[in-house]
Amino acid sequence: MIYTKLGHYSHPEHKLKLIHSHTPYKCDGCMDIGFGLRYRCNPCNFDLHKDCMFATSSANHAFYKDSVFKFHDSPPGERDRFCDACGGDVKGFVYHCKAHNRDLHPCCRNLPCRIEGDGVVLNLKEKVTSKCYWCGKRELWEGVTGWSYVSTCKTYHFHVSCVKDILVKRWEKEYFNGDGNCSSVSGGALEIDRNPDLELVPYQGGGGGRFAKYLKMVKFVVKLIVSTLLGDPTAIVASIIEAII
């Protein structure tokens, strides 16, 4: 059961109401961007991801069976920290394993391990050998691969961080007209061009129908991942997803 109005210790002044986000927002818990569902105090302009709202005092993860993660309101220690899942900076709420120096954003810790749709199966992977379709790289930066969604056929691979980037960049392009004013959805499609240096897919078929079919499937995979991460079936989010692909 999802309660629509709840209190949270990080914002004792008012209760937070569960709403569907019509715009990107910054979570005041983990300080990361959010889409879809959020808990919000409108008078105070205060927002929390659902996963930050219901963070637990400790947690674990299947990728790190030797770790016990403790919840912190802010990054522990003095040095800068990054999330082992998405590679993003840790600026607020975080699950931290002191023994193995690991960190996970609450939302990243709760990413689904398996996504299925229309015969496509994507598994969340900690370690990958192929390159991400979107950025054309295996590593986010030297020595850090981050987590990825990889299809069981090994053809489709997207970094979790790249899926976030797709959402943000498409929103900026479609919803903002360059002077900070929100514009309407144009309905334009995101052109997903294959990086010429990308070796992820040993595509040998040249152009034409086979390549068009390949691109169609790539776009479907992106849509499947995005819709799962958003977890929001409302019409506005559906329109965002359609714009992305």
Tab-separated table of C-alpha atoms in Angstrom:
chain	number	residue	atom	x	y	z
A	1	MET	CA	0.000	0.000	0.000
A	2	ILE	CA	1.310	3.457	-0.947
A	3	TYR	CA	0.310	6.260	1.408
A	4	THR	CA	-0.334	9.556	-0.355
A	5	LYS	CA	0.568	11.883	2.533
A	6	LEU	CA	3.274	11.157	5.090
A	7	GLY	CA	5.706	12.863	7.404
A	8	HIS	CA	9.484	12.528	7.125
A	9	TYR	CA	12.166	13.378	9.671
A	10	SER	CA	14.146	15.391	7.102
A	11	HIS	CA	11.221	17.808	6.750
A	12	PRO	CA	9.359	17.980	10.074
A	13	GLU	CA	7.493	21.182	9.205
A	14	HIS	CA	4.889	19.570	6.949
A	15	LYS	CA	3.756	16.240	5.602
A	16	LEU	CA	4.786	15.241	2.093
A	17	LYS	CA	2.227	14.382	-0.555
A	18	LEU	CA	2.742	11.696	-3.183
A	19	ILE	CA	2.406	13.197	-6.659
A	20	HIS	CA	3.309	12.445	-10.253
A	21	SER	CA	6.111	14.731	-11.386
A	22	HIS	CA	5.360	16.631	-14.580
A	23	THR	CA	8.857	18.091	-14.653
A	24	PRO	CA	12.310	16.928	-13.576
A	25	TYR	CA	13.069	17.771	-9.963
A	26	LYS	CA	15.977	17.647	-7.539
A	27	CYS	CA	15.470	15.294	-4.627
A	28	ASP	CA	16.237	17.078	-1.357
A	29	GLY	CA	17.371	13.790	0.135
A	30	CYS	CA	20.043	12.411	-2.184
A	31	MET	CA	20.311	15.680	-4.184
A	32	ASP	CA	20.040	13.752	-7.459
A	33	ILE	CA	17.588	14.418	-10.275
A	34	GLY	CA	14.227	12.707	-10.283
A	35	PHE	CA	11.396	11.900	-12.671
A	36	GLY	CA	7.999	10.338	-12.103
A	37	LEU	CA	6.742	9.698	-8.571
A	38	ARG	CA	7.878	11.919	-5.725
A	39	TYR	CA	6.836	12.989	-2.244
A	40	ARG	CA	6.472	16.766	-2.132
A	41	CYS	CA	5.820	19.668	0.212
A	42	ASN	CA	4.536	22.342	-2.132
A	43	PRO	CA	4.763	25.347	0.255
A	44	CYS	CA	8.420	24.581	0.991
A	45	ASN	CA	9.368	23.316	-2.475
A	46	PHE	CA	10.741	20.163	-0.857
A	47	ASP	CA	10.877	16.832	-2.711
A	48	LEU	CA	11.962	13.275	-2.014
A	49	HIS	CA	12.308	10.294	-4.293
A	50	LYS	CA	10.082	7.438	-3.175
A	51	ASP	CA	13.228	5.407	-2.435
A	52	CYS	CA	14.667	8.255	-0.348
A	53	MET	CA	11.353	8.660	1.465
A	54	PHE	CA	11.403	5.030	2.556
A	55	ALA	CA	15.143	4.483	3.034
A	56	THR	CA	15.980	1.937	5.720
A	57	SER	CA	18.709	2.099	8.356
A	58	SER	CA	20.658	-0.710	6.679
A	59	ALA	CA	20.540	-2.599	3.411
A	60	ASN	CA	22.370	-5.095	1.239
A	61	HIS	CA	22.647	-5.843	-2.457
A	62	ALA	CA	23.047	-9.006	-4.502
A	63	PHE	CA	26.107	-7.586	-6.279
A	64	TYR	CA	27.953	-7.083	-3.003
A	65	LYS	CA	27.199	-10.067	-0.818
A	66	ASP	CA	30.124	-9.214	1.459
A	67	SER	CA	28.818	-5.710	2.196
A	68	VAL	CA	26.384	-4.306	4.722
A	69	PHE	CA	25.273	-0.806	3.762
A	70	LYS	CA	24.371	1.703	6.462
A	71	PHE	CA	22.152	4.654	5.630
A	72	HIS	CA	23.619	8.154	6.023
A	73	ASP	CA	21.946	11.554	5.649
A	74	SER	CA	25.142	12.917	4.109
A	75	PRO	CA	28.335	11.431	2.649
A	76	PRO	CA	30.542	9.957	5.383
A	77	GLY	CA	34.159	10.975	5.639
A	78	GLU	CA	35.937	13.962	4.185
A	79	ARG	CA	36.685	12.914	0.612
A	80	ASP	CA	34.312	13.162	-2.345
A	81	ARG	CA	32.286	10.025	-2.947
A	82	PHE	CA	30.490	8.563	-5.963
A	83	CYS	CA	27.749	5.983	-6.409
A	84	ASP	CA	29.086	2.593	-7.469
A	85	ALA	CA	25.965	2.007	-9.569
A	86	CYS	CA	25.582	5.154	-11.681
A	87	GLY	CA	28.919	6.863	-11.064
A	88	GLY	CA	27.165	10.051	-9.952
A	89	ASP	CA	28.371	12.205	-7.085
A	90	VAL	CA	27.110	11.400	-3.610
A	91	LYS	CA	25.818	14.666	-2.136
A	92	GLY	CA	23.115	13.590	0.293
A	93	PHE	CA	21.271	10.415	1.316
A	94	VAL	CA	23.434	7.371	0.672
A	95	TYR	CA	23.910	3.733	1.586
A	96	HIS	CA	27.563	3.310	2.576
A	97	CYS	CA	29.588	0.186	3.281
A	98	LYS	CA	32.526	1.195	5.443
A	99	ALA	CA	34.294	-2.172	5.245
A	100	HIS	CA	34.568	-2.113	1.455
A	101	ASN	CA	34.239	1.629	0.792
A	102	ARG	CA	31.132	1.307	-1.383
A	103	ASP	CA	28.306	3.770	-1.890
A	104	LEU	CA	24.850	3.526	-3.460
A	105	HIS	CA	22.187	6.156	-4.029
A	106	PRO	CA	18.887	4.904	-2.534
A	107	CYS	CA	17.286	4.837	-6.002
A	108	CYS	CA	20.233	2.974	-7.507
A	109	ARG	CA	20.223	0.439	-4.702
A	110	ASN	CA	16.604	-0.387	-5.629
A	111	LEU	CA	17.049	-0.698	-9.392
A	112	PRO	CA	15.223	-3.776	-10.735
A	113	CYS	CA	17.612	-6.625	-11.476
A	114	ARG	CA	15.554	-7.798	-14.443
A	115	ILE	CA	13.354	-5.997	-16.973
A	116	GLU	CA	11.123	-7.833	-19.438
A	117	GLY	CA	8.885	-6.681	-22.260
A	118	ASP	CA	7.694	-8.071	-25.596
A	119	GLY	CA	10.217	-10.879	-25.561
A	120	VAL	CA	13.156	-8.654	-24.585
A	121	VAL	CA	14.915	-9.519	-21.323
A	122	LEU	CA	17.413	-7.097	-19.784
A	123	ASN	CA	19.547	-7.975	-16.781
A	124	LEU	CA	21.256	-5.504	-14.492
A	125	LYS	CA	25.012	-6.140	-14.546
A	126	GLU	CA	27.781	-4.900	-12.300
A	127	LYS	CA	30.628	-5.942	-14.594
A	128	VAL	CA	30.500	-5.704	-18.381
A	129	THR	CA	32.928	-6.368	-21.216
A	130	SER	CA	31.003	-4.708	-24.050
A	131	LYS	CA	30.512	-1.007	-24.769
A	132	CYS	CA	27.405	1.013	-24.002
A	133	TYR	CA	25.327	1.765	-27.078
A	134	TRP	CA	24.728	5.352	-26.016
A	135	CYS	CA	28.192	6.601	-24.996
A	136	GLY	CA	30.257	4.056	-26.933
A	137	LYS	CA	32.392	3.273	-23.880
A	138	ARG	CA	32.712	0.407	-21.438
A	139	GLU	CA	33.904	2.539	-18.521
A	140	LEU	CA	32.327	5.723	-17.210
A	141	TRP	CA	35.853	6.830	-16.408
A	142	GLU	CA	39.129	5.043	-15.727
A	143	GLY	CA	38.507	1.962	-13.628
A	144	VAL	CA	34.793	2.647	-13.101
A	145	THR	CA	32.233	0.857	-15.269
A	146	GLY	CA	29.094	1.526	-13.261
A	147	TRP	CA	26.076	-0.738	-13.628
A	148	SER	CA	24.438	-1.515	-16.952
A	149	TYR	CA	21.350	-3.124	-18.396
A	150	VAL	CA	22.378	-5.819	-20.878
A	151	SER	CA	20.032	-7.947	-22.964
A	152	THR	CA	20.216	-11.726	-22.671
A	153	CYS	CA	21.186	-11.853	-26.348
A	154	LYS	CA	24.165	-9.558	-25.479
A	155	THR	CA	23.167	-7.158	-28.259
A	156	TYR	CA	21.845	-4.242	-26.229
A	157	HIS	CA	23.840	-2.566	-23.468
A	158	PHE	CA	23.114	0.738	-21.728
A	159	HIS	CA	24.816	2.252	-18.685
A	160	VAL	CA	22.344	3.231	-15.970
A	161	SER	CA	23.982	6.661	-15.977
A	162	CYS	CA	23.466	7.001	-19.730
A	163	VAL	CA	19.739	6.297	-19.403
A	164	LYS	CA	19.591	9.163	-16.898
A	165	ASP	CA	21.434	11.383	-19.365
A	166	ILE	CA	19.008	10.464	-22.152
A	167	LEU	CA	16.079	11.583	-20.006
A	168	VAL	CA	17.674	14.857	-18.936
A	169	LYS	CA	19.001	15.861	-22.349
A	170	ARG	CA	15.773	15.036	-24.123
A	171	TRP	CA	13.769	16.958	-21.559
A	172	GLU	CA	16.026	19.993	-21.960
A	173	LYS	CA	15.716	19.842	-25.731
A	174	GLU	CA	11.966	19.305	-25.912
A	175	TYR	CA	10.665	21.236	-22.905
A	176	PHE	CA	12.920	24.263	-22.675
A	177	ASN	CA	13.400	26.766	-25.448
A	178	GLY	CA	16.831	28.022	-24.431
A	179	ASP	CA	15.824	31.057	-22.344
A	180	GLY	CA	14.615	29.106	-19.338
A	181	ASN	CA	10.965	29.108	-20.352
A	182	CYS	CA	9.089	25.847	-20.511
A	183	SER	CA	7.759	25.018	-23.951
A	184	SER	CA	5.256	22.441	-25.118
A	185	VAL	CA	6.126	18.949	-26.312
A	186	SER	CA	7.025	19.037	-29.967
A	187	GLY	CA	6.691	15.304	-30.397
A	188	GLY	CA	10.011	15.140	-32.217
A	189	ALA	CA	11.879	11.861	-32.155
A	190	LEU	CA	15.326	11.399	-30.725
A	191	GLU	CA	17.695	10.369	-33.457
A	192	ILE	CA	19.801	7.519	-32.102
A	193	ASP	CA	22.852	7.301	-34.321
A	194	ARG	CA	25.243	4.425	-33.980
A	195	ASN	CA	28.663	5.542	-32.815
A	196	PRO	CA	31.058	4.593	-35.643
A	197	ASP	CA	33.682	3.499	-33.101
A	198	LEU	CA	31.220	1.353	-31.163
A	199	GLU	CA	31.989	-2.354	-31.255
A	200	LEU	CA	29.055	-3.444	-29.117
A	201	VAL	CA	27.096	-5.042	-31.953
A	202	PRO	CA	28.874	-6.924	-34.742
A	203	TYR	CA	26.418	-5.521	-37.274
A	204	GLN	CA	27.405	-6.654	-40.785
A	205	GLY	CA	24.236	-6.031	-42.735
A	206	GLY	CA	24.874	-2.538	-44.058
A	207	GLY	CA	21.948	-0.143	-44.413
A	208	GLY	CA	18.380	-0.689	-45.445
A	209	GLY	CA	15.686	-2.672	-43.714
A	210	ARG	CA	17.894	-4.759	-41.454
A	211	PHE	CA	19.579	-1.711	-39.945
A	212	ALA	CA	16.218	0.061	-39.597
A	213	LYS	CA	14.892	-2.959	-37.716
A	214	TYR	CA	17.962	-2.898	-35.492
A	215	LEU	CA	17.460	0.790	-34.649
A	216	LYS	CA	13.788	0.172	-33.934
A	217	MET	CA	14.739	-2.492	-31.408
A	218	VAL	CA	17.360	-0.223	-29.810
A	219	LYS	CA	14.714	2.452	-29.326
A	220	PHE	CA	12.337	-0.095	-27.841
A	221	VAL	CA	15.009	-1.230	-25.376
A	222	VAL	CA	15.605	2.377	-24.286
A	223	LYS	CA	11.868	2.879	-23.839
A	224	LEU	CA	11.601	-0.307	-21.789
A	225	ILE	CA	14.406	0.726	-19.431
A	226	VAL	CA	13.144	4.291	-19.057
A	227	SER	CA	9.554	3.294	-18.371
A	228	THR	CA	10.739	0.851	-15.707
A	229	LEU	CA	12.991	3.394	-13.999
A	230	LEU	CA	10.253	6.024	-13.993
A	231	GLY	CA	7.667	3.582	-12.704
A	232	ASP	CA	4.964	6.049	-13.719
A	233	PRO	CA	2.208	5.092	-16.170
A	234	THR	CA	0.610	8.538	-16.370
A	235	ALA	CA	0.029	10.196	-19.730
A	236	ILE	CA	2.646	12.908	-19.207
A	237	VAL	CA	5.416	10.405	-18.576
A	238	ALA	CA	4.249	8.336	-21.529
A	239	SER	CA	4.662	11.431	-23.690
A	240	ILE	CA	8.205	11.922	-22.382
A	241	ILE	CA	9.082	8.355	-23.293
A	242	GLU	CA	7.600	8.768	-26.762
A	243	ALA	CA	9.671	11.924	-27.237
A	244	ILE	CA	12.814	10.101	-26.141
A	245	ILE	CA	12.458	7.430	-28.799
